[in-house]
Tab-separated table of C-alpha atoms in Angstrom:
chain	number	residue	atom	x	y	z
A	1	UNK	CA	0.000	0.000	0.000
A	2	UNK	CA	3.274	2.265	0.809
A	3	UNK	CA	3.889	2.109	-2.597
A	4	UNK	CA	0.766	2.787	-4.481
A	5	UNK	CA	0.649	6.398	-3.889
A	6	UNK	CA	-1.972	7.087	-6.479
A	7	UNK	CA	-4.454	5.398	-4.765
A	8	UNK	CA	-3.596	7.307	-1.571
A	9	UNK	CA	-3.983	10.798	-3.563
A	10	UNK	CA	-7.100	9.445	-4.941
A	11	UNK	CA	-8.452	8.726	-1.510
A	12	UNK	CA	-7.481	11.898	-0.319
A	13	UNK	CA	-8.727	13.874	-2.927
A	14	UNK	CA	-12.134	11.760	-2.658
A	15	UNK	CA	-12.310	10.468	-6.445
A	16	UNK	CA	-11.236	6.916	-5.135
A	17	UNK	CA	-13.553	4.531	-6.563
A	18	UNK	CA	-15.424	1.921	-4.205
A	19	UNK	CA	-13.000	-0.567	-4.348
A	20	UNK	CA	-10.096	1.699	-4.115
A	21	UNK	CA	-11.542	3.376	-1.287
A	22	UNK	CA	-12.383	-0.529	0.557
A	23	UNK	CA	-8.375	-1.282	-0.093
A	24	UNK	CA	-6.976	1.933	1.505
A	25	UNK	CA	-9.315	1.320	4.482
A	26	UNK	CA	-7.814	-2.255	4.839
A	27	UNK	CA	-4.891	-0.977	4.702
A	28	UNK	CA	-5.447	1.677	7.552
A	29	UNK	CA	-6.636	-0.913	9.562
A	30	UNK	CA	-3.498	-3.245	9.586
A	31	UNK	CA	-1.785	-1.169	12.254
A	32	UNK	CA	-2.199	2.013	14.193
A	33	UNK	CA	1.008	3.069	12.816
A	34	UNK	CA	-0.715	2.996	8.996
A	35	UNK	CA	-3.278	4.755	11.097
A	36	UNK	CA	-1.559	7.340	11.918
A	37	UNK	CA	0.292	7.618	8.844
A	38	UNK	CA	-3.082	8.300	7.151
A	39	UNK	CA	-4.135	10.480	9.202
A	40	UNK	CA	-0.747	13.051	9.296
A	41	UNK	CA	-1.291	12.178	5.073
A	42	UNK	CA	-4.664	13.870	5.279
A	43	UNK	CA	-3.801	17.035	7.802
A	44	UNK	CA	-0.888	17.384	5.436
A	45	UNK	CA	-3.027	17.465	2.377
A	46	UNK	CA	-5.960	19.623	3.693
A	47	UNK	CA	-3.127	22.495	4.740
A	48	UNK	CA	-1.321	22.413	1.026
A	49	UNK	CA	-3.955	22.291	-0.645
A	50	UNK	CA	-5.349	25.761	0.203
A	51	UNK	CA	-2.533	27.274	-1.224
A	52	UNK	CA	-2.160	24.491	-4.516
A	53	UNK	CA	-3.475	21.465	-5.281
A	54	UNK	CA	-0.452	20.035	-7.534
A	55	UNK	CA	2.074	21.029	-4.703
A	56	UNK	CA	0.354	18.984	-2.356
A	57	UNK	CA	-0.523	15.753	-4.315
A	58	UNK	CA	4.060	15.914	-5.731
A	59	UNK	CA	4.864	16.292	-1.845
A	60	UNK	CA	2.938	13.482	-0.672
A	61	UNK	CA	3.514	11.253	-3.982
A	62	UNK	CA	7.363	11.995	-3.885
A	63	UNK	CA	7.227	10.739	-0.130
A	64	UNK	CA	4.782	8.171	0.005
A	65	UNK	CA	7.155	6.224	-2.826
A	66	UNK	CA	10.339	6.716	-0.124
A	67	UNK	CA	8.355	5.210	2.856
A	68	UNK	CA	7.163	6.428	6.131
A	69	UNK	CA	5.218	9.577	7.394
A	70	UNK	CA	8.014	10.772	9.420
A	71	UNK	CA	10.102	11.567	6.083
A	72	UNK	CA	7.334	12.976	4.803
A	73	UNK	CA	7.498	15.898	7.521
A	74	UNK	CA	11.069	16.140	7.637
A	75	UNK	CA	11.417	17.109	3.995
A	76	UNK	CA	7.979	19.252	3.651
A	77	UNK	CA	10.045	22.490	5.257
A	78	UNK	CA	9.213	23.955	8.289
A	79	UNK	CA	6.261	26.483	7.056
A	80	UNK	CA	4.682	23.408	5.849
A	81	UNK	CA	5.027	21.296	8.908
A	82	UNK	CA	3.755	24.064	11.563
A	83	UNK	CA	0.779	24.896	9.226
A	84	UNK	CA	0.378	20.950	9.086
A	85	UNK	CA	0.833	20.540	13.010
A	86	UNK	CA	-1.239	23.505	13.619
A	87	UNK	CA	-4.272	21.804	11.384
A	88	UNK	CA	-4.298	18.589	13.492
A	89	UNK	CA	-4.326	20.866	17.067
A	90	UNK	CA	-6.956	22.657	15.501
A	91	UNK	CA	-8.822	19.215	14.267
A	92	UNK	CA	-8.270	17.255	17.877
A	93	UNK	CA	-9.151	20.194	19.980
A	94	UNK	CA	-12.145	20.912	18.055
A	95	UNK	CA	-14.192	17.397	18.131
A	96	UNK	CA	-15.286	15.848	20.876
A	97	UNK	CA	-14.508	17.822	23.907
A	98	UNK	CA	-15.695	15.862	27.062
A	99	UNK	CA	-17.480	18.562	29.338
A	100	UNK	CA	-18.150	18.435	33.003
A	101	UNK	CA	-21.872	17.095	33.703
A	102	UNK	CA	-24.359	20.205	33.764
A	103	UNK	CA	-22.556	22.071	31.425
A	104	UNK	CA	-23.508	22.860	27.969
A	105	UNK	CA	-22.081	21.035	25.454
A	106	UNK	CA	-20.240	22.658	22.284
A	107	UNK	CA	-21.295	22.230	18.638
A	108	UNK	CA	-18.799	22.138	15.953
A	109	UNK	CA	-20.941	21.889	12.522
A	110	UNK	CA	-19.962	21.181	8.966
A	111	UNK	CA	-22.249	22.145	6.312
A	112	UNK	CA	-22.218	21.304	2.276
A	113	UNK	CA	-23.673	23.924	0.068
A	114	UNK	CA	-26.694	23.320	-2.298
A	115	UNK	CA	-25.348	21.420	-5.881
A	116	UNK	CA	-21.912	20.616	-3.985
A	117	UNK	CA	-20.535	18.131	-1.805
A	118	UNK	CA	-18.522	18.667	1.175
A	119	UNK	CA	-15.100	15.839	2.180
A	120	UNK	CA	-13.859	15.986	5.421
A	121	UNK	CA	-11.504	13.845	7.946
A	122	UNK	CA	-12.785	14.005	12.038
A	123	UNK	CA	-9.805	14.337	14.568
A	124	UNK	CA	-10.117	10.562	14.846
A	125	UNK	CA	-9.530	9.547	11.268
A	126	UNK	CA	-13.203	9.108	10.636
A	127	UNK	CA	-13.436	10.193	6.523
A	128	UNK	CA	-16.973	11.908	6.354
A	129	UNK	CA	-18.649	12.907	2.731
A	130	UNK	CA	-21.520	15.458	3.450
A	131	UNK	CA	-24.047	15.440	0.083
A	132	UNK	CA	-25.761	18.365	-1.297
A	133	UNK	CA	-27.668	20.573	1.825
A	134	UNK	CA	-26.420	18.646	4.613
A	135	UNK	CA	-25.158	19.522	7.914
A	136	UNK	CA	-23.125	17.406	10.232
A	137	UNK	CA	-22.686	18.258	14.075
A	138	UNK	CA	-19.513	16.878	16.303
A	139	UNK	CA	-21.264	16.928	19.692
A	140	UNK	CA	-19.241	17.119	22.745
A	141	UNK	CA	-19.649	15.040	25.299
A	142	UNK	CA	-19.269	13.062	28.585
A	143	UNK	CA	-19.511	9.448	27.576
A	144	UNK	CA	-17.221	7.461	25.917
A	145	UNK	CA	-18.275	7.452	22.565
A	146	UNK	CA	-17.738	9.618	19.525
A	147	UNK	CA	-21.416	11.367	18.686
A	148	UNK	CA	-22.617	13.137	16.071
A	149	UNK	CA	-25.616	14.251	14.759
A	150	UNK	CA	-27.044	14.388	10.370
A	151	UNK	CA	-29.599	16.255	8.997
A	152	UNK	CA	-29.058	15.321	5.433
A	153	UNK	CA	-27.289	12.727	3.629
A	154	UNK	CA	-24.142	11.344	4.315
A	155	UNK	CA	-21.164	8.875	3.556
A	156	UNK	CA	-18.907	7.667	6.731
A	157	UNK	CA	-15.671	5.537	6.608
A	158	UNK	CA	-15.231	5.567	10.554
A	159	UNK	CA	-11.820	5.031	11.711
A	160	UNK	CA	-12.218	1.625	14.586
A	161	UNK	CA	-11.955	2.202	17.831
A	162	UNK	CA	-13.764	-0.416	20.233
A	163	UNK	CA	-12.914	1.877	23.304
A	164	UNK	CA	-14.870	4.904	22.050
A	165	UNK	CA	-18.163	3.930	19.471
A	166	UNK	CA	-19.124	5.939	16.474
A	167	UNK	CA	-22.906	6.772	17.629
A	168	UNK	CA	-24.596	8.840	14.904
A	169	UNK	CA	-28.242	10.527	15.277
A	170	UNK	CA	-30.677	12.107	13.346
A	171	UNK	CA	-33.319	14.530	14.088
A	172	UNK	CA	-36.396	12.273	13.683
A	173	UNK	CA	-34.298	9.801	16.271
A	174	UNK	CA	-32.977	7.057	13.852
A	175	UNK	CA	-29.226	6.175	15.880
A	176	UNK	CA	-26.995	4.207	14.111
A	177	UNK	CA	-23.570	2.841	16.183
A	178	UNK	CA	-20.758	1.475	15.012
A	179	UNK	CA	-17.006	0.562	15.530
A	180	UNK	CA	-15.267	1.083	12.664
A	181	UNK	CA	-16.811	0.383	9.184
A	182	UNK	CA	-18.340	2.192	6.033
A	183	UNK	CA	-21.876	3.252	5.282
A	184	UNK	CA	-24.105	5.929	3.730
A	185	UNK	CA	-26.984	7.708	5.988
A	186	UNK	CA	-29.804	9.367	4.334
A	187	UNK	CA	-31.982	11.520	6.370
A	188	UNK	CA	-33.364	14.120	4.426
A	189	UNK	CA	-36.846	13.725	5.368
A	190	UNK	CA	-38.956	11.593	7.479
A	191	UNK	CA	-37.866	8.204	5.834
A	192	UNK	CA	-34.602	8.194	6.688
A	193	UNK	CA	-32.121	4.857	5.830
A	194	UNK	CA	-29.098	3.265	6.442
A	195	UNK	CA	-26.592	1.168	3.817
A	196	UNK	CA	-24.109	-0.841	5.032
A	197	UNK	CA	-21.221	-0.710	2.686
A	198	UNK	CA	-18.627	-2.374	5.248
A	199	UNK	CA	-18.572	-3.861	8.854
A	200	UNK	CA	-20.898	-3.608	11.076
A	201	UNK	CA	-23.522	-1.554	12.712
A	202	UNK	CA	-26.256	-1.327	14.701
A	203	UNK	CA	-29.125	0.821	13.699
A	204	UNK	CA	-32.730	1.358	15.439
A	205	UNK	CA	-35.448	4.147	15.307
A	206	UNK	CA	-37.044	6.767	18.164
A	207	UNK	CA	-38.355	5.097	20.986
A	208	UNK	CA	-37.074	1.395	20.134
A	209	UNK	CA	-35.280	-0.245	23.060
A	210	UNK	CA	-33.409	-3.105	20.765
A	211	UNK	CA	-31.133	-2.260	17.747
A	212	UNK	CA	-31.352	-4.394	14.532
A	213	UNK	CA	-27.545	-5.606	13.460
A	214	UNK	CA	-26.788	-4.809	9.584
A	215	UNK	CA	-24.557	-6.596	7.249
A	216	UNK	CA	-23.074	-5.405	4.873
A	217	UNK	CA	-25.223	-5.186	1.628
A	218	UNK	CA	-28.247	-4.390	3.601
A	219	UNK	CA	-30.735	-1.140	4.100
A	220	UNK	CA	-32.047	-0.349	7.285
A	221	UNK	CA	-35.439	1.680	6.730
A	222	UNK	CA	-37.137	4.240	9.442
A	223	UNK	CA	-40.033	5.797	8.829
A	224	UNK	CA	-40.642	8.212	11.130
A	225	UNK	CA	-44.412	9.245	10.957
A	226	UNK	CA	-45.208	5.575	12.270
A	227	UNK	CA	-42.255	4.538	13.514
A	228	UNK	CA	-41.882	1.382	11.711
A	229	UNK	CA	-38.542	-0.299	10.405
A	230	UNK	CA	-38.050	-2.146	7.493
A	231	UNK	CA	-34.174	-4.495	6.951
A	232	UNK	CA	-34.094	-5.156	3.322
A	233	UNK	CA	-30.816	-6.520	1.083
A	234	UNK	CA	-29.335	-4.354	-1.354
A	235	UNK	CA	-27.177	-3.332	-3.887
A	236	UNK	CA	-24.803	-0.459	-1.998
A	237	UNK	CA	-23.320	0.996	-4.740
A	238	UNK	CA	-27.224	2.205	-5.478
A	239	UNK	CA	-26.711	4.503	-2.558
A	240	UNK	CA	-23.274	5.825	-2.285
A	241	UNK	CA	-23.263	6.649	-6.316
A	242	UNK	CA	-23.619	10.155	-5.420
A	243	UNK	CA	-20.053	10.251	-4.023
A	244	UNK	CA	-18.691	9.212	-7.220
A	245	UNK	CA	-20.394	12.173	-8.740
A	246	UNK	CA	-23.804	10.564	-10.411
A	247	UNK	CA	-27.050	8.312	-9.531
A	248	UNK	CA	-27.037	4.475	-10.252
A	249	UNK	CA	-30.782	4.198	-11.397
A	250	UNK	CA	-31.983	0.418	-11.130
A	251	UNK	CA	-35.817	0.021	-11.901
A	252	UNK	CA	-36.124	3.455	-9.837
A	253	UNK	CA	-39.574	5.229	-10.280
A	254	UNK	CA	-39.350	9.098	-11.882
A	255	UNK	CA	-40.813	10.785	-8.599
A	256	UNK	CA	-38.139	9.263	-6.687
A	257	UNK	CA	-35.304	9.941	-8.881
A	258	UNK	CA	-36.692	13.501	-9.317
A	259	UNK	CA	-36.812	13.438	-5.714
A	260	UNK	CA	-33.207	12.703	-5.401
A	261	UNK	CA	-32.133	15.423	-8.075
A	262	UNK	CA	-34.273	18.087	-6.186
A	263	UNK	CA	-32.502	17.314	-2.697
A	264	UNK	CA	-29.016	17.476	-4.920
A	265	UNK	CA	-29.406	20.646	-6.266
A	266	UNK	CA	-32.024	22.598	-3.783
A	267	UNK	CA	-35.235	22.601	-5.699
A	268	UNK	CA	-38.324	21.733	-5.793
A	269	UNK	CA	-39.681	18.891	-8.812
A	270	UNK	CA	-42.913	18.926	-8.799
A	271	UNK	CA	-45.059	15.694	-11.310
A	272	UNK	CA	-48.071	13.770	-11.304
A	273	UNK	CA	-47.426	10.479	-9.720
A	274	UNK	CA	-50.124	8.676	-11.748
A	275	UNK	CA	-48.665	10.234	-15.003
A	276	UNK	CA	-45.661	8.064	-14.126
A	277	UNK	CA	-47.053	4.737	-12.888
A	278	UNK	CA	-44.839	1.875	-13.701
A	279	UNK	CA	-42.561	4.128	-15.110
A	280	UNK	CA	-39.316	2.953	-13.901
A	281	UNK	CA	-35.723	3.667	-15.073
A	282	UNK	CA	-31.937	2.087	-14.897
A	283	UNK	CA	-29.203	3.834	-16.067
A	284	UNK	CA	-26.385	6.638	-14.901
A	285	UNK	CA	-27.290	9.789	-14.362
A	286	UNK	CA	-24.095	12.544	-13.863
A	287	UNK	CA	-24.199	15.192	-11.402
A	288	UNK	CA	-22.278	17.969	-12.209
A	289	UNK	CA	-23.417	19.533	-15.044
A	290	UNK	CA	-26.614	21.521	-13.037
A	291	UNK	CA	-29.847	20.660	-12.400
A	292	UNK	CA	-31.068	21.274	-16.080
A	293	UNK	CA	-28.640	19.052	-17.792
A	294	UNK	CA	-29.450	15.832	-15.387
A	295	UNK	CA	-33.162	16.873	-16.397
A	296	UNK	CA	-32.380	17.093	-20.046
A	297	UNK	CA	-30.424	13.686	-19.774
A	298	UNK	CA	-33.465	12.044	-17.891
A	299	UNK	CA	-35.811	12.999	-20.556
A	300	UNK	CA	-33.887	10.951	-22.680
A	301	UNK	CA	-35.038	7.778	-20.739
A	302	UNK	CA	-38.038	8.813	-20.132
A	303	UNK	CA	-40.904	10.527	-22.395
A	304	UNK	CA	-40.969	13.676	-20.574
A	305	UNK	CA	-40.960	17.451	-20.377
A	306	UNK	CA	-40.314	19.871	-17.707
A	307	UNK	CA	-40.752	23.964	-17.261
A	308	UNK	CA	-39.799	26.201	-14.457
A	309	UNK	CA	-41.987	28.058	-12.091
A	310	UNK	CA	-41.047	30.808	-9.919
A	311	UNK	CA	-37.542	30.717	-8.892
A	312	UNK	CA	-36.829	27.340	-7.345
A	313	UNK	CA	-39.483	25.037	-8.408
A	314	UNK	CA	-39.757	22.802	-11.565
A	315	UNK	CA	-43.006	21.118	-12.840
A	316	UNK	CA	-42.082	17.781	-14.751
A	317	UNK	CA	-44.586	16.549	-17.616
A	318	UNK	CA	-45.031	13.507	-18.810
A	319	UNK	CA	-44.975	14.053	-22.946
């Protein structure tokens, strides 16, 4: 793994496909010393690559092919290394915080704008992809555990540690705990889900007193206007497409998928769900050309048209 440095840049910079991504997190996992070396990869990155992207991805490359982490700081020069050591203070002292009981606790919130996403690494190594909209908060607190709290959709590779559980929340009260492992969270609205990519987790809704255990391949389902819970196999690449930059369609219905593209880019798709019945699509749909051109690329599956009313809202036709 040393020696593949692409994949590692590919990691970092978040284009690392599935696999790619499953290989370096083996790899992390070997040792805490690759742990650490990961992490001190990732500070390093995050502070070059403010001021260039290229400078950042030779420096690593160039010392990821000579061997350990501690090289890597040694020959970065010392404005490099205290703007690198100063990112990592700023990281550990920021998440987390145990607080005396009674106390309030502190919030440290990242947010990912409308029509982007949002990559980010957690002072414990966790690897956190925020979609379109979403907001993740670090909570502080006095147990031993590492809690956070979604209101959106998100992908987590959570770095293992058995002495302090990955325990992540949503509004609606869907909790999903884990050790280390990877998965995608989607709670947007009130059915909210779980995908188990790797590992193991535990996942349950509001008020439920036992937690269903996921496998990998498998959806856990809340709905949280009854409170009922569905645990369904899957395909997981279905749901953590979007981090690749595009939707995996399989036999998905158009409301839904326009669903999906209105969360992305922060608008409203308004059609006629009868219009559509037994309507379903499979396919790729990209992301990042705007909302319009995954529209215009849909209507090329589908016999459709669309038109735009008011500022954020779009009525879909079918033609």
């Amino acid at each position: 793994m040393d020696r593949n440095f692409e994949m590692i840049l590919k990691y970092l910079r978040g284009d690392a496909t599935l696999d790619e991504r499953l290989e370096v997190m083996a790899w992390i996992k070997e040792s805490e010393e690759n742990r650490k070396e990961m992490l001190a990869f990732r500070r390093i990155f995050d502070t070059l690559l403010v001021s260039d992207v290229r400078a950042a991805e030779k420096n690593i490359a160039g010392r990821v092919k000579k061997g350990r982490v501690g090289k890597v700081f040694a020959r970065l020069g010392s404005a490099a290394v205290a703007a690198a050591v100063a990112a990592g203070a700023f990281f550990m002292a920021r998440h987390w915080q145990e607080v005396p009981d009674g106390q309030a606790l502190n919030v440290a919130a990242i947010c990912a704008p409308v029509g982007r996403q949002t990559m980010t690494v957690l002072s414990d190594g966790t690897q956190v992809r925020l979609n379109s909209g979403s907001r993740l908060e670090i909570m502080a607190s006095d147990r031993n555990e590492r809690r956070v709290r979604l209101d959106g959709e998100a992908y987590f590779e959570v770095a293992r540690d058995e002495q302090h559980p990955f325990v992540l929340e949503t509004a609606s009260g869907m909790e999903v705990k884990v050790l280390g492992t990877a998965f995608n969270v989607n709670a947007y609205g009130g059915v909210q889900s779980v995908v188990l990519v790797e590992g193991r987790v535990e996942a349950k809704g509001a008020g439920e007193t036992e937690s269903t255990v996921m496998e990998p391949s498998q959806r856990f389902v809340y709905n949280a206007a009854d409170g009922t819970t569905v645990l369904e196999d899957v395909d997981a690449e279905e749901y953590i497409s979007w981090t690749e930059g595009y939707l995996l369609l399989k036999d998905d219905s158009v409301p839904e998928i326009l669903g999906r593209i209105g969360h992305y880019y922060g608008v409203e798709i308004t059609c006629s769900h009868d219009e559509f019945t037994g309507v379903e699509v499979s396919g790729k749909l990209v992301l990042d050309g705007g909302v319009e051109t995954a529209l215009k690329t849909l209507s090329m599956l589908v016999p459709m048209t669309y038109d735009t009313v008011g500022d954020a809202r779009i009525r879909v036709l079918r033609q």
